[in-house]
Structure formats: C-alpha cells, structure tokens
Short mmCIF file of C-alpha atoms in Angstrom, two decimals:
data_model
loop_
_atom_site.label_atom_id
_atom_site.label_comp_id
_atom_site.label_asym_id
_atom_site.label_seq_id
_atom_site.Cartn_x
_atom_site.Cartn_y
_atom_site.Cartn_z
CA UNK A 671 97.07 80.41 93.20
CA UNK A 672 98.75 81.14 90.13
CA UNK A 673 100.04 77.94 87.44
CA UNK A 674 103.31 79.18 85.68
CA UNK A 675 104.85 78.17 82.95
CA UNK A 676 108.90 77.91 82.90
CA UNK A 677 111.13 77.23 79.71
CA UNK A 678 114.89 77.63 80.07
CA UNK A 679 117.09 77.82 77.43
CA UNK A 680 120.76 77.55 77.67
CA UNK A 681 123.95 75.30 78.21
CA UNK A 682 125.58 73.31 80.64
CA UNK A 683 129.35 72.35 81.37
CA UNK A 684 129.23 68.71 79.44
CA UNK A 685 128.33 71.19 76.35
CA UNK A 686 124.75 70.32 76.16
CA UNK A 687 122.95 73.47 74.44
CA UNK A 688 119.25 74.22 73.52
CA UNK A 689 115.55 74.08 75.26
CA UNK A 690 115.04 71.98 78.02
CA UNK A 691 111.48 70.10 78.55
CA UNK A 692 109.25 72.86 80.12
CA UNK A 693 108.33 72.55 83.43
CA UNK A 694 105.01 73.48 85.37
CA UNK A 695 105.07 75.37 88.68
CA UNK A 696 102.25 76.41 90.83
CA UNK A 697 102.69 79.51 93.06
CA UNK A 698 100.70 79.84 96.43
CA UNK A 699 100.58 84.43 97.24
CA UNK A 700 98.54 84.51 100.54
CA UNK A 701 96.78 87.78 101.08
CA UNK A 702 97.88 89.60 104.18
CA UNK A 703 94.33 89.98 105.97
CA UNK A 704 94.81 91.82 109.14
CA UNK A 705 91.64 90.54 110.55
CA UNK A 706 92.02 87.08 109.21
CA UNK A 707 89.65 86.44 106.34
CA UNK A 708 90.64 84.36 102.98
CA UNK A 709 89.14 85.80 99.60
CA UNK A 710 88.05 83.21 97.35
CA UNK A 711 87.87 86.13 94.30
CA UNK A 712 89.19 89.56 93.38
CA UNK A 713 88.97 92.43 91.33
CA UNK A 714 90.24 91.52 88.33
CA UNK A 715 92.56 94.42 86.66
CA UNK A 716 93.67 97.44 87.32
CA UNK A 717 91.20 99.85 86.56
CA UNK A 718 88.07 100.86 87.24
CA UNK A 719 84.66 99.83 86.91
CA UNK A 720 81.28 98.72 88.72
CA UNK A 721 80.58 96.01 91.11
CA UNK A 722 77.39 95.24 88.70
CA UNK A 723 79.80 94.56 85.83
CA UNK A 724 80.75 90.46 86.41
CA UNK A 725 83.45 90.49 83.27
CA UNK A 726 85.63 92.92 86.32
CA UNK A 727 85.85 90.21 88.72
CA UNK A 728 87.74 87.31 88.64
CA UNK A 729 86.22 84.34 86.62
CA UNK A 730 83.18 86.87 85.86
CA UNK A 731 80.68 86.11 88.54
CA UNK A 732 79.46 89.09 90.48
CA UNK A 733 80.02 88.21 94.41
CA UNK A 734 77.91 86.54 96.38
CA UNK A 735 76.84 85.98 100.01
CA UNK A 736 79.64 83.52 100.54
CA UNK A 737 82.31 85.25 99.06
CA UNK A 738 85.25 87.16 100.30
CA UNK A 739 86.52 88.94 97.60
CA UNK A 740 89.89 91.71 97.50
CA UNK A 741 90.80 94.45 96.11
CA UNK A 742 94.86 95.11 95.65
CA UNK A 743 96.34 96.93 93.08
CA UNK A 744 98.81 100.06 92.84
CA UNK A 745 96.74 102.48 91.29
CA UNK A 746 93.97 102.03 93.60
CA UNK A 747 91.47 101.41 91.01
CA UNK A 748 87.46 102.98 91.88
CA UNK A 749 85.32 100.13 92.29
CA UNK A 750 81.60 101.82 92.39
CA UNK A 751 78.34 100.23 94.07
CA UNK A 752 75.74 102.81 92.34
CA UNK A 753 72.48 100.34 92.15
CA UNK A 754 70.82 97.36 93.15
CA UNK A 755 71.27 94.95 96.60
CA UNK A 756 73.73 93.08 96.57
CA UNK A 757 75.18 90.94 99.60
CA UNK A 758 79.08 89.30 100.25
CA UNK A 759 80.56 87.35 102.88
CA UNK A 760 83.29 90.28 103.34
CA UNK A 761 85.61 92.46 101.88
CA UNK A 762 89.12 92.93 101.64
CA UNK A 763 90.04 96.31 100.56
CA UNK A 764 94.12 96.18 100.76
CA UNK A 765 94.84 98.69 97.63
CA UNK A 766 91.55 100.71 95.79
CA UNK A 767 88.72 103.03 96.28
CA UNK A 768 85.75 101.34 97.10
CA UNK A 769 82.69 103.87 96.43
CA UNK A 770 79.41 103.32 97.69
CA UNK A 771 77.30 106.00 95.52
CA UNK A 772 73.71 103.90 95.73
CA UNK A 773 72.15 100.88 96.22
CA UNK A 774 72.21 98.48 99.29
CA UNK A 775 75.59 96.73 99.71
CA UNK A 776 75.76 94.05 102.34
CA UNK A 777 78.65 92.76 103.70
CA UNK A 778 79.49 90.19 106.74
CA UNK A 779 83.07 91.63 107.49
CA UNK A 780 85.08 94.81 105.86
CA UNK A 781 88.88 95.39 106.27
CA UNK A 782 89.55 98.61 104.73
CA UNK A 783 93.23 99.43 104.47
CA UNK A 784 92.79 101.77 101.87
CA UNK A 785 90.08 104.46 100.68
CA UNK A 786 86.59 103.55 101.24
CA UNK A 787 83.98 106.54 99.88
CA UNK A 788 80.89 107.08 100.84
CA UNK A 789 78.55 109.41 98.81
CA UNK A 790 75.29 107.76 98.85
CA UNK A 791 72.67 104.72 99.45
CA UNK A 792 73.23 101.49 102.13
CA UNK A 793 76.76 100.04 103.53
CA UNK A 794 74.99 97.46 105.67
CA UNK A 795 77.25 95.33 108.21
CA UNK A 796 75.17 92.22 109.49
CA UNK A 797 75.99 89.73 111.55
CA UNK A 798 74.03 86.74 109.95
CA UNK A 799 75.61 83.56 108.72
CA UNK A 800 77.64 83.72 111.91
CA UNK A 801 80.23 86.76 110.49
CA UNK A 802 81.15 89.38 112.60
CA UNK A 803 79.41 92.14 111.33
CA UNK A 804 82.74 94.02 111.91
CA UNK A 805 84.05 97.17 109.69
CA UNK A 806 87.75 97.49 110.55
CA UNK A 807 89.31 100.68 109.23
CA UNK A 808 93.17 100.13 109.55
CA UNK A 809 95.92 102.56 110.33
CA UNK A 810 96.23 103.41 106.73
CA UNK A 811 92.35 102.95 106.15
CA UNK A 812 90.34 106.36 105.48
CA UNK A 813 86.57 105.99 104.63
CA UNK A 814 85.34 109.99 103.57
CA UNK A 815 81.26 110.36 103.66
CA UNK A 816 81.10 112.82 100.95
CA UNK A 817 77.30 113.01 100.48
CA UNK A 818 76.36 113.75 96.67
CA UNK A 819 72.91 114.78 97.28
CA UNK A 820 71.34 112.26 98.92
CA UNK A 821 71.46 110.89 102.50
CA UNK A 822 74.15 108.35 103.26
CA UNK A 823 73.68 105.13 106.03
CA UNK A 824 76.07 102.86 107.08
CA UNK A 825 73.55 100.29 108.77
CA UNK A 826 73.80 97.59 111.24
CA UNK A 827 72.35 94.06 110.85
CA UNK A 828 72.78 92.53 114.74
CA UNK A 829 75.65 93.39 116.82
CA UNK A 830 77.53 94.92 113.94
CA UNK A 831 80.67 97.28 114.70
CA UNK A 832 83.14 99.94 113.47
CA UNK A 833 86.86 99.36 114.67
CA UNK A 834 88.63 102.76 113.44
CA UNK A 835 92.41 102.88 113.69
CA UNK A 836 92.71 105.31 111.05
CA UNK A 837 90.91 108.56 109.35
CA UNK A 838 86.76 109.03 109.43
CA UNK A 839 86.09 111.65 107.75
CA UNK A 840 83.15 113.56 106.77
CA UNK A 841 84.07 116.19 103.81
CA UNK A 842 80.55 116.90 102.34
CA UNK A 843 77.35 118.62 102.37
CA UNK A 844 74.72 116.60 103.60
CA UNK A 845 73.25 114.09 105.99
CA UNK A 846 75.18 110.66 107.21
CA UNK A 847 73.95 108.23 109.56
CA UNK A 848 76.55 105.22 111.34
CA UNK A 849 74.08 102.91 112.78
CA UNK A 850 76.64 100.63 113.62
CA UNK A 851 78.73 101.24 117.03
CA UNK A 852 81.74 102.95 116.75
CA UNK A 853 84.95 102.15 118.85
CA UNK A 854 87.74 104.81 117.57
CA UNK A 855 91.23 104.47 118.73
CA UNK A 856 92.26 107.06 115.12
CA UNK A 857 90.40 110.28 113.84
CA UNK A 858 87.30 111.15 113.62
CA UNK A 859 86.75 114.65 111.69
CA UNK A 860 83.78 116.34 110.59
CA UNK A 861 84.75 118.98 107.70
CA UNK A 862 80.79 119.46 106.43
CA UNK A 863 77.14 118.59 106.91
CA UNK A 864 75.77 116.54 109.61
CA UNK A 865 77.79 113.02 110.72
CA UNK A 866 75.00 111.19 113.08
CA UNK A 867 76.44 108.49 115.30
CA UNK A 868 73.22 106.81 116.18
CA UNK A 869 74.72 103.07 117.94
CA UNK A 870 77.04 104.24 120.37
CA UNK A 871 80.61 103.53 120.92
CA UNK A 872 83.90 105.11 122.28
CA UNK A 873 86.74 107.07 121.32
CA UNK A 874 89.71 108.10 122.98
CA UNK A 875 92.34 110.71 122.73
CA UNK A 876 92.15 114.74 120.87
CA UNK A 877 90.35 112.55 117.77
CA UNK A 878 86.97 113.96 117.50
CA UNK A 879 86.88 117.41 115.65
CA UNK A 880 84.02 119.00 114.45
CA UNK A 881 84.88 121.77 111.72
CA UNK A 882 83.97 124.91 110.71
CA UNK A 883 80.13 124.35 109.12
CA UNK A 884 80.04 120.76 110.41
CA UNK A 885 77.83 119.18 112.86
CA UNK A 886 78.41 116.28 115.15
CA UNK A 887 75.31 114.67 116.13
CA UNK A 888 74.66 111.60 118.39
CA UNK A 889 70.68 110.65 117.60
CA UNK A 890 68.61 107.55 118.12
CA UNK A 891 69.46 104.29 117.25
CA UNK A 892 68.46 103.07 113.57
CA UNK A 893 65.02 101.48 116.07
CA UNK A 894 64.31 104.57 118.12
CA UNK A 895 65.99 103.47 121.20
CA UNK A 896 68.79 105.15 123.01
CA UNK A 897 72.61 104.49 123.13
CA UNK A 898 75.87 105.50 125.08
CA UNK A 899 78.71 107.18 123.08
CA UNK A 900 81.94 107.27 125.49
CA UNK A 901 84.55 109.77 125.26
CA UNK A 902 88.01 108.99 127.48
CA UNK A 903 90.29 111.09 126.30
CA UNK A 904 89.91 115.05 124.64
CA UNK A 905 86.91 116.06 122.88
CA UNK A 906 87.39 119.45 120.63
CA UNK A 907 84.43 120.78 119.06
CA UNK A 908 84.17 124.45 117.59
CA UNK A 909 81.19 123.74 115.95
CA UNK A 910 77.84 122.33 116.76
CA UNK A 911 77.58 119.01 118.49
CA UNK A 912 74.26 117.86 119.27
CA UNK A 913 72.87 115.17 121.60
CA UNK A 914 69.08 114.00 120.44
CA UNK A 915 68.42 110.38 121.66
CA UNK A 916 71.48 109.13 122.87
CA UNK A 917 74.36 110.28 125.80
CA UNK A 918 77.19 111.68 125.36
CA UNK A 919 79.57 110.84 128.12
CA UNK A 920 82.84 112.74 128.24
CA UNK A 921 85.48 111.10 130.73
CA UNK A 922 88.60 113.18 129.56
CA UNK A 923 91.60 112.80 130.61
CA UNK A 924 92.49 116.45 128.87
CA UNK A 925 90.48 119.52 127.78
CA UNK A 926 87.01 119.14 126.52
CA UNK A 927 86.53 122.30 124.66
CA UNK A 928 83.18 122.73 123.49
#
C-alpha cells in the first residue's frame, strides 16, 4: 500500500478561501496475479540492475525464501541473476526482463507474463515449503534460452512443472536442459543449438518447430531415468529431433512431418 498525502487549496460558496487541514489517505493497488500469489516486495524503479544489488528492491533487502516479490514497470527494466544461490518463495514477472545469466536461482512458483531470458547457470523450480514448484508462462509470457557460452538448466526440485500458454523459444547456440515437465498449450520453437526436454510433458496443436540448425532432443531425466513426452496434436520438425532416454509419443490429430 501506498500513504498519500492530500492538501487542497481553494474556496467555497460561504466565501471561505485558503488551505484546508491536510488530510492522510492510504491507497490499497492489488497486483493482478494470474495464478494467485501476493508479493510482499518489488523491484524498486524503473531501470535496470542485479538481483545481488539490495538498494534495487524495495526497502533494500535482497529476497528471500519467503518472499514473493514483482516486477511491473513500462519499460520492462533487465533484472540480471549473474552469481551466487539465491532462493524466493516466487516470482511475479507482470512487466520486465528477468535474465538468468549465472548462478543458481531458486524459486517456489514463477508467473511470467513478460520476457524471461535465459543465457546461462540454474532456474531451479522446487516444490519444498509446500509451493507448487510451478513455472507458468502466460499468453503474453516468452522465456528465450539464448545460451552465452555456457550450458543452460532449468531444474526441478520434486514434482515441479512448466505451464506454457505463450512463446518458448530457443534462439542460441548452445546446450539447454528443462528438467522440469512441460505441458504446452502455446509455442514451442527451436531457432539454434540443442533444447533437451528431459521430464516429460505434453503439447498439443502445430506448436513444436524445430528450425533450420536446431535440434530437439528428449533425453533422460535430470536422475537417469526415463520419461513420456506426449504429442496430441501436429508435430513439424525439419530439423533433427532426437529421442535418447525418454519416448516420444505422437497422437496427432494432423500431419506429423518429420
């Protein structure tokens, strides 16, 4: 909540003029979650800066485990995770460019609505504390995996998911791994490198394109074990689409075109 301030200054009809006694009004804004979580913190301007740097967020502590913090603003300000391990209840990404370029970041629930870039280290979803270990990439959401030279994971802690409704992307050279199952109901698109989906999952509908110089891959899970990845709708791949580990199961309702 906000506390605001009001002076008005003026005149009346029985002639009064001048400045009235100022009065003290609290406004309530309510973030509109689409999967339900509160933030108890935010990013604090916008404009850029790293997730390290505590004097960017609200009241300058750097987030914790049981914080649920958002990011909103119009210029969609980069917010960069390049070091350390750090660990949050969840994350509300309604307006910026989250970029995971290194480290370990942890996180009990995302909602991305926004940009969410991936270019290196650990985006870990886990499913302790009783969260729901859910990623959920809204119609408007896009996360690109845009390795910058080094291998990128986004890891599973428990039962952890991916809900995509909107754009997955992979744009860059390079390795990524998505331990985490993946239920896609939007776009999945491989421009470049290798995109491993190594938990299993489903998609449905002409959303699964493998590009020119990319590779689809679905491998072992993050423990060496195997995993189902379901496909009920149309499956397009003109590149190279491998199966090492897990099953690809293609129940299409239109072309598979391999």
């Amino acid at each position: 909540s906000e506390t605001v301030t009001l002076e008005a200054v003026g005149s009346n009809a029985s002639g009064y003029s001048g400045t009235l006694a100022p009065e003290t009004v609290t406004i309530t804004a309510t973030i509109a979650s689409q999967t339900g979580m509160v933030p108890d913190m935010g990013w604090a301007a916008d404009a850029p800066g790293n997730w390290d740097d505590a004097s960017r967020w609200e009241n300058d502590p750097v987030p914790g485990p049981s914080d649920v913090v958002v990011i909103d603003f119009p210029d969609l300000p980069q917010i960069t995770h390049s070091s350390g391990t750090d660990t949050v209840g969840g994350i509300i990404n309604l307006a910026g460019n989250l970029v995971m370029a290194g480290g370990t970041l942890t996180a009990g629930q995302i909602e991305n609505d926004s940009l969410l870039t991936l270019t290196g280290g650990d985006l870990v979803l886990s499913t302790g504390s009783g969260a729901t270990g859910t990623l959920f990439n809204t119609l408007t959401g896009v996360i690109d995996i845009a390795p910058a030279g080094q291998p990128v994971t986004l890891g599973a802690v428990g039962a952890a998911a991916i809900a995509n409704a909107g754009i997955l992307e992979m744009t860059g050279a390079g390795s990524a791994n998505i331990d985490a199952a993946l239920n896609d109901t939007g776009a999945i698109v491989v421009r470049g490198g290798t995109l491993s989906l190594n938990g299993g999952g489903s998609a449905s509908g002409f959303n699964i394109t493998a590009g020119a110089g990319g590779v689809l891959a679905f491998g072992t899970t993050a423990t060496g074990g195997s995993h189902t990845f379901s496909i009920t709708g149309g499956f397009f791949a003109p590149a190279n689409v491998v199966v090492d580990g897990g099953t690809l199961d293609v129940s299409a309702a239109s072309a598979v075109i391999f």
